[in-house]
Amino acid sequence: MPSAEFRKVGHQLVDWVADYLTNIEKYPVLPNVKPGDVRRSLPSSPPRHPEPMDRILADVDRIVMKGMTHWNHPRFHAYFNSSSSSPGILAELLSAAFNGNAMVWQSGPAVSELEEVTLDWLRQMLGLPQEFWGIIFDTASTSTLHGIVAARESLTDLRTRELGMVGRSELPKLRAYTSELAHSSVEKAIITLGFGMDAVCKIPIDDQFRMRPDALAAAIAHDRASGFRPLCVVATVGTTSCTSIDPVPAVADICEREGIWLHVDAAYGGSAAIIPEMRYVLEGCNRADSLVVNPHKWMFVPVDLSVLYTRKPEILRRAFSLVPEYLRTSQDNVVKNLMDYGVPLGRRFRALKLWFVLRYFGWDGLANRLRDHIRMAKEFAGWVEKHPSFELLAPVLFGTICFRAHPAGMDDEPALNALNETLLQVLNSTGEVFLSHTKLGTHYTLRMAIGHLQTRESHVRATWELIQRELKALQA
Ligand code: PLP
């Protein structure tokens, strides 16, 4: 593409993005498409001849846009609603322009060193001790997989790196402990590593949805007596369903006593620790062996960017370092080559967007915005609690509210579940909001996550009014 064309289309596209972000509220949060609609609008075979950019961009408007769920919409409240930010978007443009690839330090000195420095800034913001070293992966699922591989590598006597595990009848069966509410990525990591889902022991939770340390200790003792070998414990700070916080200090006591690797999944909740008065959410995490936090979830960094911190990077390195001749460099003895610490060889310049975001907002700016989300969530929870036809189903610890409609006199659980499921469908079909759901105990639960850069109190209030209105309509 000639430079003049790049300049022209580039300006056009930046204008497009600026308009998109400014006018985001004019789009339905959830698109009105059925499965296959987008595919059917696209040619089934590749273009044989070059196409002009204006035709490609026109198809973004015509085809892509109609199938987009707008994560950047301030009333996108589903899942954990990550929102991107303008500095993050601009950094992505620059990152693609550099096409930097920090396989080894030499292939991207700035990429490698910016990652190291930025993650050390983030470590300080989270209040983690200096010995925590971080590395960026795409998602928390990948970070947790790497944390668990390090846990396996820490069992040195098993010699799994050299000998593998298949066909070795002398090996004990391994066990990973996590709560009933742990994210599915923990089990996926265990499946990926070939331990089988039987290797996951789900520890019961208490009435606040937290892992029960007494049950954890009992499960470990029972397993040891039955010949199992504990592999790791995965505690969660901010569970996906209801944002509960496992009692990490008590879990760390058990892990230390038993000599078990402790991995903490703080993918969502960890970000809150950048708010000085919320640092307690990571209490005890200084004793974790590894911990994941996702700036792409609740720190306005565009997807994807997850950080794995570990106090034991040398174990991660021992698990993954494998250096073929063509990747040897003369600096190998004095630098950290990031390929040595995980599965991927190629590593794109993700740190750039975190660096832009941290600098543009500043620590205080980010903390203020997160604080505001938590304030709005608590306010929403207060409205729910006061309303005779709704009830709160879990404590509001961060920016996420779990609740359901529960009209007076209606106590049949299947009927309540059906009512709430219908209410959610109706709400989401308006195009005005997007909420998601979970199940807490037997309750079909509505989840509303407030974490968007552009969400204001007026949005939250409008959503609450919509929910009340739609419930009334359903009851009528
Ligand atoms: N851990 C927790 C607590 C989560 O809530 C999620 C996703 O919502 C994940 C892990 C997985 O995140 P990712 O999509 O980055 O793999």
Coordinates of C-alpha atoms and ligand atoms in Angstrom, one line a residue:
M1 CA 0.0 0.0 0.0
P2 CA 1.5 3.3 -1.0
S3 CA 2.2 5.6 1.9
A4 CA -0.2 8.3 0.6
E5 CA -3.0 5.7 0.6
F6 CA -2.1 4.4 4.0
R7 CA -2.2 8.0 5.4
K8 CA -5.5 8.7 3.8
V9 CA -7.3 5.5 4.8
G10 CA -5.6 5.6 8.2
H11 CA -7.0 9.1 8.9
Q12 CA -10.4 7.9 7.7
L13 CA -10.2 4.9 10.0
V14 CA -9.2 6.9 13.0
D15 CA -12.1 9.2 12.4
W16 CA -14.3 6.1 12.1
V17 CA -13.1 4.7 15.4
A18 CA -13.5 8.1 17.1
D19 CA -17.1 8.4 15.8
Y20 CA -17.8 4.8 16.8
L21 CA -16.6 5.3 20.4
T22 CA -18.4 8.7 20.7
N23 CA -21.7 7.3 19.3
I24 CA -21.5 3.8 20.7
E25 CA -24.9 4.2 22.5
K26 CA -26.7 4.4 19.2
Y27 CA -26.0 0.7 18.6
P28 CA -27.9 -2.1 20.2
V29 CA -25.6 -3.7 22.7
L30 CA -26.4 -7.2 21.4
P31 CA -26.7 -7.4 17.6
N32 CA -30.0 -8.6 16.1
V33 CA -28.5 -11.5 14.1
K34 CA -29.1 -15.2 14.0
P35 CA -26.4 -17.9 13.7
G36 CA -25.1 -17.9 10.1
D37 CA -26.3 -14.4 9.2
V38 CA -22.8 -12.9 9.0
R39 CA -21.4 -16.0 7.2
R40 CA -24.1 -15.9 4.6
S41 CA -23.2 -12.2 3.8
L42 CA -19.6 -13.1 3.0
P43 CA -18.3 -14.7 -0.2
S44 CA -17.5 -18.4 0.3
S45 CA -14.3 -18.2 -1.7
P46 CA -11.3 -15.8 -1.3
P47 CA -10.9 -12.8 -3.6
R48 CA -8.7 -13.6 -6.6
H49 CA -8.0 -10.0 -7.4
P50 CA -7.1 -7.0 -5.2
E51 CA -10.0 -5.0 -3.7
P52 CA -9.9 -1.3 -2.9
M53 CA -9.9 -0.3 0.8
D54 CA -13.1 1.6 0.5
R55 CA -14.9 -1.6 -0.5
I56 CA -13.4 -3.4 2.4
L57 CA -14.3 -0.7 4.8
A58 CA -17.8 -0.5 3.4
D59 CA -18.2 -4.2 4.2
V60 CA -17.1 -3.5 7.8
D61 CA -20.2 -1.2 8.0
R62 CA -22.4 -3.4 6.0
I63 CA -21.5 -6.9 7.3
V64 CA -19.2 -6.8 10.3
M65 CA -21.1 -4.1 12.3
K66 CA -24.4 -5.9 12.1
G67 CA -22.9 -8.9 13.9
M68 CA -20.9 -7.1 16.6
T69 CA -21.7 -7.4 20.2
H70 CA -20.6 -4.0 21.5
W71 CA -18.2 -4.6 24.4
N72 CA -17.5 -0.9 24.5
H73 CA -21.1 0.0 25.1
P74 CA -21.5 1.5 28.6
R75 CA -24.5 -0.7 29.2
F76 CA -22.7 -3.9 28.4
H77 CA -22.9 -5.5 31.8
A78 CA -22.4 -9.2 30.9
Y79 CA -19.6 -11.5 32.0
F80 CA -16.8 -9.3 33.2
N81 CA -17.2 -6.5 30.9
S82 CA -13.8 -5.4 29.7
S83 CA -13.8 -2.0 27.9
S84 CA -10.9 -0.8 25.7
S85 CA -9.7 2.7 26.0
S86 CA -8.4 5.2 23.4
P87 CA -4.8 5.1 24.6
G88 CA -5.0 1.3 24.5
I89 CA -6.4 1.3 21.0
L90 CA -3.7 3.7 19.7
A91 CA -1.1 1.5 21.2
E92 CA -2.5 -1.5 19.3
L93 CA -2.1 0.4 16.1
L94 CA 1.5 1.2 16.9
S95 CA 2.1 -2.4 18.1
A96 CA 0.9 -3.7 14.7
A97 CA 3.1 -1.2 12.9
F98 CA 6.2 -2.3 14.8
N99 CA 5.3 -5.9 14.4
G100 CA 7.7 -6.5 17.2
N101 CA 8.3 -10.0 18.2
A102 CA 10.1 -10.6 21.5
M103 CA 11.0 -14.2 21.1
V104 CA 14.5 -13.4 22.5
W105 CA 15.8 -10.1 23.8
Q106 CA 17.7 -9.5 20.6
S107 CA 14.5 -9.8 18.5
G108 CA 12.9 -7.0 20.5
P109 CA 14.9 -5.3 23.2
A110 CA 12.3 -2.6 23.7
V111 CA 9.5 -5.2 23.6
S112 CA 11.2 -7.3 26.3
E113 CA 12.3 -4.5 28.5
L114 CA 9.1 -2.5 28.4
E115 CA 7.2 -5.7 29.4
E116 CA 9.6 -6.1 32.3
V117 CA 9.3 -2.5 33.5
T118 CA 5.5 -2.2 32.9
L119 CA 4.8 -5.4 34.8
D120 CA 7.0 -4.2 37.7
W121 CA 5.0 -1.0 37.8
L122 CA 1.8 -3.0 37.9
R123 CA 3.3 -5.2 40.6
Q124 CA 3.9 -2.1 42.7
M125 CA 0.3 -0.9 42.1
L126 CA -1.1 -4.3 43.2
G127 CA 1.1 -4.2 46.3
L128 CA 2.8 -7.5 45.5
P129 CA 6.4 -8.0 46.9
Q130 CA 9.4 -7.3 44.8
E131 CA 10.3 -10.9 44.2
F132 CA 7.2 -11.3 42.0
W133 CA 8.2 -11.4 38.4
G134 CA 5.7 -11.1 35.6
I135 CA 5.2 -12.2 32.1
I136 CA 2.4 -11.4 29.6
F137 CA 0.2 -14.0 28.0
D138 CA -2.9 -13.7 25.9
T139 CA -5.5 -14.8 28.5
A140 CA -5.9 -15.9 32.1
S141 CA -6.6 -19.4 30.8
T142 CA -3.1 -19.5 29.3
S143 CA -1.5 -17.8 32.4
T144 CA -3.1 -20.4 34.7
L145 CA -2.0 -23.2 32.4
H146 CA 1.6 -22.0 32.8
G147 CA 1.2 -21.6 36.6
I148 CA 0.1 -25.2 36.8
V149 CA 2.9 -26.4 34.6
A150 CA 5.3 -24.6 37.0
A151 CA 3.6 -26.4 39.9
R152 CA 4.2 -29.8 38.1
E153 CA 7.8 -28.8 37.4
S154 CA 8.3 -28.0 41.1
L155 CA 7.7 -31.7 41.9
T156 CA 11.3 -32.4 40.8
D157 CA 11.4 -36.0 41.8
L158 CA 8.7 -36.8 39.2
R159 CA 11.1 -35.8 36.4
T160 CA 8.1 -35.1 34.1
R161 CA 10.0 -32.8 31.8
E162 CA 12.5 -35.6 30.9
L163 CA 10.3 -38.7 31.2
G164 CA 6.8 -37.4 30.7
M165 CA 4.0 -39.1 32.5
V166 CA 2.5 -41.6 30.1
G167 CA 3.0 -45.3 30.9
R168 CA 4.9 -44.6 34.1
S169 CA 3.1 -46.8 36.6
E170 CA 5.4 -45.8 39.4
L171 CA 4.0 -42.2 39.4
P172 CA 1.4 -41.2 41.9
K173 CA -1.9 -39.8 40.7
L174 CA -1.7 -36.0 41.0
R175 CA -4.4 -33.8 42.5
A176 CA -5.3 -30.1 42.0
Y177 CA -7.5 -28.4 44.6
T178 CA -9.8 -25.6 43.7
S179 CA -13.2 -24.4 44.8
E180 CA -16.5 -25.3 43.4
L181 CA -16.7 -21.8 42.0
A182 CA -13.2 -21.8 40.3
H183 CA -13.2 -20.7 36.7
S184 CA -13.3 -23.5 34.1
S185 CA -9.8 -22.6 32.9
V186 CA -8.4 -24.4 35.9
E187 CA -10.0 -27.7 34.8
K188 CA -9.1 -27.0 31.2
A189 CA -5.4 -26.6 32.2
I190 CA -5.6 -30.0 34.0
I191 CA -7.2 -31.6 30.9
T192 CA -4.6 -30.0 28.6
L193 CA -1.8 -31.4 30.8
G194 CA -3.2 -34.9 30.5
F195 CA -4.0 -35.4 34.2
G196 CA -7.7 -35.9 33.5
M197 CA -10.6 -34.2 35.1
D198 CA -10.5 -36.7 38.0
A199 CA -7.3 -34.9 39.1
V200 CA -9.4 -31.9 40.1
C201 CA -10.8 -31.9 43.6
K202 CA -13.5 -29.3 44.0
I203 CA -13.5 -28.0 47.5
P204 CA -16.9 -27.0 49.0
I205 CA -17.7 -23.4 49.6
D206 CA -19.1 -21.6 52.7
D207 CA -22.2 -19.4 52.8
Q208 CA -20.2 -16.5 51.3
F209 CA -19.2 -18.7 48.3
R210 CA -15.5 -19.0 49.5
M211 CA -13.4 -22.1 49.5
R212 CA -13.5 -23.7 52.9
P213 CA -10.0 -24.2 54.3
D214 CA -11.1 -26.9 56.7
A215 CA -12.5 -28.9 53.7
L216 CA -9.3 -28.2 51.8
A217 CA -7.1 -29.6 54.6
A218 CA -9.4 -32.6 55.0
A219 CA -9.3 -33.3 51.2
I220 CA -5.5 -33.1 51.1
A221 CA -5.2 -35.4 54.1
H222 CA -7.7 -37.9 52.7
D223 CA -5.9 -37.9 49.3
R224 CA -2.5 -38.4 50.8
A225 CA -3.8 -41.3 52.8
S226 CA -5.2 -42.7 49.5
G227 CA -1.9 -42.4 47.7
F228 CA -2.5 -39.2 45.7
R229 CA 0.1 -36.5 45.4
P230 CA -1.0 -32.9 45.7
L231 CA 0.0 -30.9 42.7
C232 CA -1.4 -27.4 43.4
V233 CA -4.1 -25.4 45.1
V234 CA -5.8 -22.7 43.0
A235 CA -7.5 -20.0 45.0
T236 CA -9.6 -17.3 43.4
V237 CA -9.8 -13.6 44.2
G238 CA -13.1 -12.6 42.5
T239 CA -14.8 -15.8 41.3
T240 CA -16.5 -15.6 38.0
S241 CA -20.0 -16.3 39.2
C242 CA -20.2 -14.0 42.2
T243 CA -16.8 -12.4 42.8
S244 CA -16.2 -14.1 46.1
I245 CA -12.7 -14.1 47.5
D246 CA -11.2 -17.4 48.7
P247 CA -9.5 -17.0 52.1
V248 CA -6.0 -16.9 50.7
P249 CA -4.1 -16.4 54.0
A250 CA -5.6 -19.6 55.4
V251 CA -5.1 -21.5 52.1
A252 CA -1.5 -20.3 52.0
D253 CA -1.0 -21.7 55.6
I254 CA -2.1 -25.1 54.4
C255 CA 0.0 -24.9 51.2
E256 CA 3.1 -24.0 53.2
R257 CA 2.5 -26.7 55.7
E258 CA 1.9 -29.3 53.0
G259 CA 4.5 -28.0 50.6
I260 CA 2.0 -27.4 47.8
W261 CA 2.2 -24.9 45.0
L262 CA -0.4 -22.1 45.5
H263 CA -1.7 -20.4 42.3
V264 CA -4.1 -17.5 42.7
D265 CA -6.6 -16.6 40.0
A266 CA -7.1 -12.9 40.5
A267 CA -7.9 -12.4 36.8
Y268 CA -10.8 -10.1 37.7
G269 CA -10.6 -9.2 41.3
G270 CA -6.8 -8.5 41.4
S271 CA -7.2 -5.2 39.6
A272 CA -9.1 -3.8 42.6
A273 CA -5.9 -4.0 44.6
I274 CA -4.6 -0.9 42.8
I275 CA -7.2 1.1 44.9
P276 CA -5.3 1.7 48.2
E277 CA -8.2 0.9 50.4
M278 CA -8.9 -2.3 48.5
R279 CA -5.4 -3.8 48.8
Y280 CA -6.8 -6.3 51.2
V281 CA -8.3 -8.3 48.4
L282 CA -4.9 -9.7 47.7
E283 CA -4.1 -10.4 51.3
G284 CA -2.0 -13.5 51.6
C285 CA -1.2 -13.4 47.9
N286 CA 2.4 -12.4 48.7
R287 CA 2.7 -16.1 49.7
A288 CA 1.4 -17.5 46.4
D289 CA 3.8 -19.2 44.1
S290 CA 2.0 -17.8 41.1
L291 CA -0.9 -15.4 40.5
V292 CA -2.8 -14.2 37.4
V293 CA -4.3 -10.8 36.9
N294 CA -6.0 -9.6 33.7
P295 CA -5.5 -5.9 32.8
H296 CA -7.8 -6.7 29.8
K297 CA -10.7 -7.4 32.2
W298 CA -10.8 -4.4 34.5
M299 CA -8.1 -1.9 33.6
F300 CA -9.2 -0.6 30.2
V301 CA -6.5 -2.5 28.2
P302 CA -7.9 -3.9 25.0
V303 CA -8.2 -7.7 24.8
D304 CA -5.9 -9.5 25.1
L305 CA -3.4 -9.0 27.9
S306 CA -3.1 -11.3 31.0
V307 CA -0.2 -11.2 33.4
L308 CA 1.2 -14.2 35.2
Y309 CA 3.3 -13.3 38.2
T310 CA 5.5 -15.8 40.0
R311 CA 8.0 -15.7 42.8
K312 CA 9.7 -18.6 41.2
P313 CA 10.5 -17.7 37.5
E314 CA 13.4 -20.1 37.6
I315 CA 10.9 -23.0 37.9
L316 CA 8.9 -21.7 34.9
R317 CA 12.1 -21.4 33.0
R318 CA 13.1 -24.9 33.9
A319 CA 9.8 -26.2 32.6
F320 CA 9.9 -24.4 29.3
S321 CA 13.4 -23.4 28.2
L322 CA 14.4 -25.2 25.1
V323 CA 16.8 -23.3 22.9
P324 CA 17.6 -24.5 19.4
E325 CA 20.7 -23.3 17.8
Y326 CA 19.0 -20.8 15.6
L327 CA 17.7 -19.0 18.6
R328 CA 20.9 -18.7 20.5
T329 CA 22.2 -15.2 20.9
S330 CA 25.4 -13.6 22.4
Q331 CA 23.3 -12.0 25.1
D332 CA 21.8 -15.2 26.5
N333 CA 23.8 -15.0 29.7
V334 CA 22.8 -11.4 30.6
V335 CA 19.2 -11.1 29.5
K336 CA 15.8 -12.8 30.0
N337 CA 14.6 -14.3 26.7
L338 CA 10.9 -14.4 27.2
M339 CA 10.5 -17.5 25.0
D340 CA 12.1 -19.4 27.9
Y341 CA 9.2 -18.9 30.2
G342 CA 6.3 -20.3 28.3
V343 CA 4.8 -22.2 25.3
P344 CA 4.8 -19.3 22.8
L345 CA 7.9 -18.5 20.9
G346 CA 6.6 -15.4 19.1
R347 CA 5.4 -12.7 21.5
R348 CA 3.6 -9.6 20.2
F349 CA 4.2 -6.2 21.7
R350 CA 1.3 -6.3 24.2
A351 CA 3.1 -4.4 26.9
L352 CA 2.8 -1.3 24.8
K353 CA -0.9 -0.9 25.4
L354 CA -0.5 -1.5 29.1
W355 CA 2.2 1.1 29.2
F356 CA 0.0 3.6 27.3
V357 CA -2.9 3.0 29.6
L358 CA -0.9 3.2 32.8
R359 CA 0.7 6.4 31.7
Y360 CA -2.4 8.1 30.2
F361 CA -4.7 7.5 33.2
G362 CA -2.0 7.3 35.9
W363 CA -2.4 5.0 38.9
D364 CA -4.8 7.4 40.6
G365 CA -6.9 7.9 37.5
L366 CA -7.3 4.1 37.2
A367 CA -8.0 3.6 40.9
N368 CA -10.6 6.4 40.8
R369 CA -12.5 4.8 38.0
L370 CA -12.5 1.4 39.5
R371 CA -13.6 2.9 42.8
D372 CA -16.5 4.5 41.0
H373 CA -17.5 1.2 39.5
I374 CA -17.6 -0.3 43.0
R375 CA -19.6 2.6 44.3
M376 CA -22.2 2.3 41.5
A377 CA -22.4 -1.5 42.1
K378 CA -23.1 -1.0 45.8
E379 CA -25.7 1.6 45.0
F380 CA -27.4 -0.7 42.5
A381 CA -27.3 -3.5 45.2
G382 CA -29.0 -1.1 47.6
W383 CA -31.9 -0.5 45.2
V384 CA -32.3 -4.3 44.7
E385 CA -32.3 -4.9 48.5
K386 CA -34.9 -2.2 49.1
H387 CA -37.3 -3.5 46.3
P388 CA -40.0 -6.0 47.4
S389 CA -39.8 -7.9 44.2
F390 CA -36.0 -8.4 44.0
E391 CA -33.3 -9.9 46.1
L392 CA -29.6 -9.8 46.3
L393 CA -27.9 -13.2 46.0
A394 CA -24.3 -12.5 46.9
P395 CA -22.3 -9.8 48.7
V396 CA -21.1 -7.0 46.4
L397 CA -17.3 -7.0 46.8
F398 CA -16.3 -5.4 43.5
G399 CA -18.3 -4.1 40.6
T400 CA -20.6 -7.0 40.0
I401 CA -24.0 -7.6 41.4
C402 CA -25.8 -11.0 41.6
F403 CA -29.5 -10.7 42.1
R404 CA -32.8 -12.1 40.9
A405 CA -36.5 -11.1 40.7
H406 CA -38.4 -12.7 43.6
P407 CA -41.9 -11.3 43.7
A408 CA -43.6 -11.5 47.1
G409 CA -45.5 -14.8 47.6
M410 CA -43.7 -16.6 44.7
D411 CA -41.5 -19.2 46.3
D412 CA -41.5 -22.1 43.9
E413 CA -37.8 -22.4 42.9
P414 CA -38.3 -23.7 39.3
A415 CA -40.9 -21.0 38.7
L416 CA -38.6 -18.3 40.0
N417 CA -35.8 -19.7 37.8
A418 CA -38.0 -19.7 34.8
L419 CA -39.1 -16.1 35.6
N420 CA -35.6 -14.9 35.8
E421 CA -34.5 -16.7 32.7
T422 CA -37.3 -15.0 30.8
L423 CA -36.6 -11.7 32.3
L424 CA -33.0 -11.9 31.2
Q425 CA -34.0 -12.8 27.6
V426 CA -36.5 -9.9 27.5
L427 CA -33.9 -7.4 28.8
N428 CA -31.2 -8.5 26.4
S429 CA -33.6 -8.5 23.4
T430 CA -34.3 -4.8 24.0
G431 CA -30.8 -4.0 22.7
E432 CA -30.5 -1.5 25.5
V433 CA -28.5 -3.6 27.8
F434 CA -26.6 -6.9 28.0
L435 CA -26.6 -8.8 31.3
S436 CA -25.5 -12.4 31.8
H437 CA -26.4 -15.1 34.3
T438 CA -25.0 -17.8 36.5
K439 CA -26.4 -20.3 39.0
L440 CA -25.7 -19.9 42.7
G441 CA -26.9 -22.9 44.5
T442 CA -30.3 -23.7 42.9
H443 CA -30.9 -20.0 42.0
Y444 CA -30.9 -18.8 38.5
T445 CA -29.0 -15.6 39.1
L446 CA -28.8 -12.4 37.1
R447 CA -25.3 -10.9 36.9
M448 CA -24.6 -7.2 36.3
A449 CA -21.0 -6.3 36.0
I450 CA -20.1 -2.6 36.1
G451 CA -16.6 -2.0 34.8
H452 CA -16.9 0.1 31.7
L453 CA -14.9 3.3 31.3
Q454 CA -18.0 5.1 30.0
T455 CA -20.6 3.8 32.4
R456 CA -22.2 6.6 34.4
E457 CA -24.7 6.5 37.1
S458 CA -27.4 7.5 34.6
H459 CA -26.8 4.3 32.7
V460 CA -27.0 2.2 35.8
R461 CA -30.2 3.9 36.9
A462 CA -31.7 3.5 33.4
T463 CA -30.9 -0.2 33.6
W464 CA -32.5 -0.6 37.0
E465 CA -35.6 1.1 35.7
L466 CA -35.7 -1.1 32.6
I467 CA -35.4 -4.2 34.8
Q468 CA -38.3 -3.1 37.0
R469 CA -40.4 -2.2 34.0
E470 CA -39.8 -5.5 32.2
L471 CA -40.6 -7.5 35.4
K472 CA -43.9 -5.7 35.8
A473 CA -44.7 -6.3 32.1
L474 CA -43.9 -10.0 32.6
Q475 CA -46.1 -10.2 35.7
A476 CA -48.9 -8.5 33.9
Ligands
PLP1 N1 -10.5 -16.6 35.8 C1 -11.5 -15.9 36.2 C2 -11.9 -15.7 37.6 C3 -12.4 -15.4 35.2 O1 -13.5 -14.8 35.5 C4 -12.1 -15.6 33.8 C5 -13.0 -15.1 32.8 O2 -13.9 -14.5 33.0 C6 -10.9 -16.3 33.5 C7 -10.1 -16.8 34.5 C8 -10.5 -16.6 32.1 O3 -10.2 -15.4 31.5 P1 -9.6 -15.4 30.0 O4 -10.7 -15.1 29.1 O5 -8.6 -14.3 30.1 O6 -8.9 -16.7 29.8

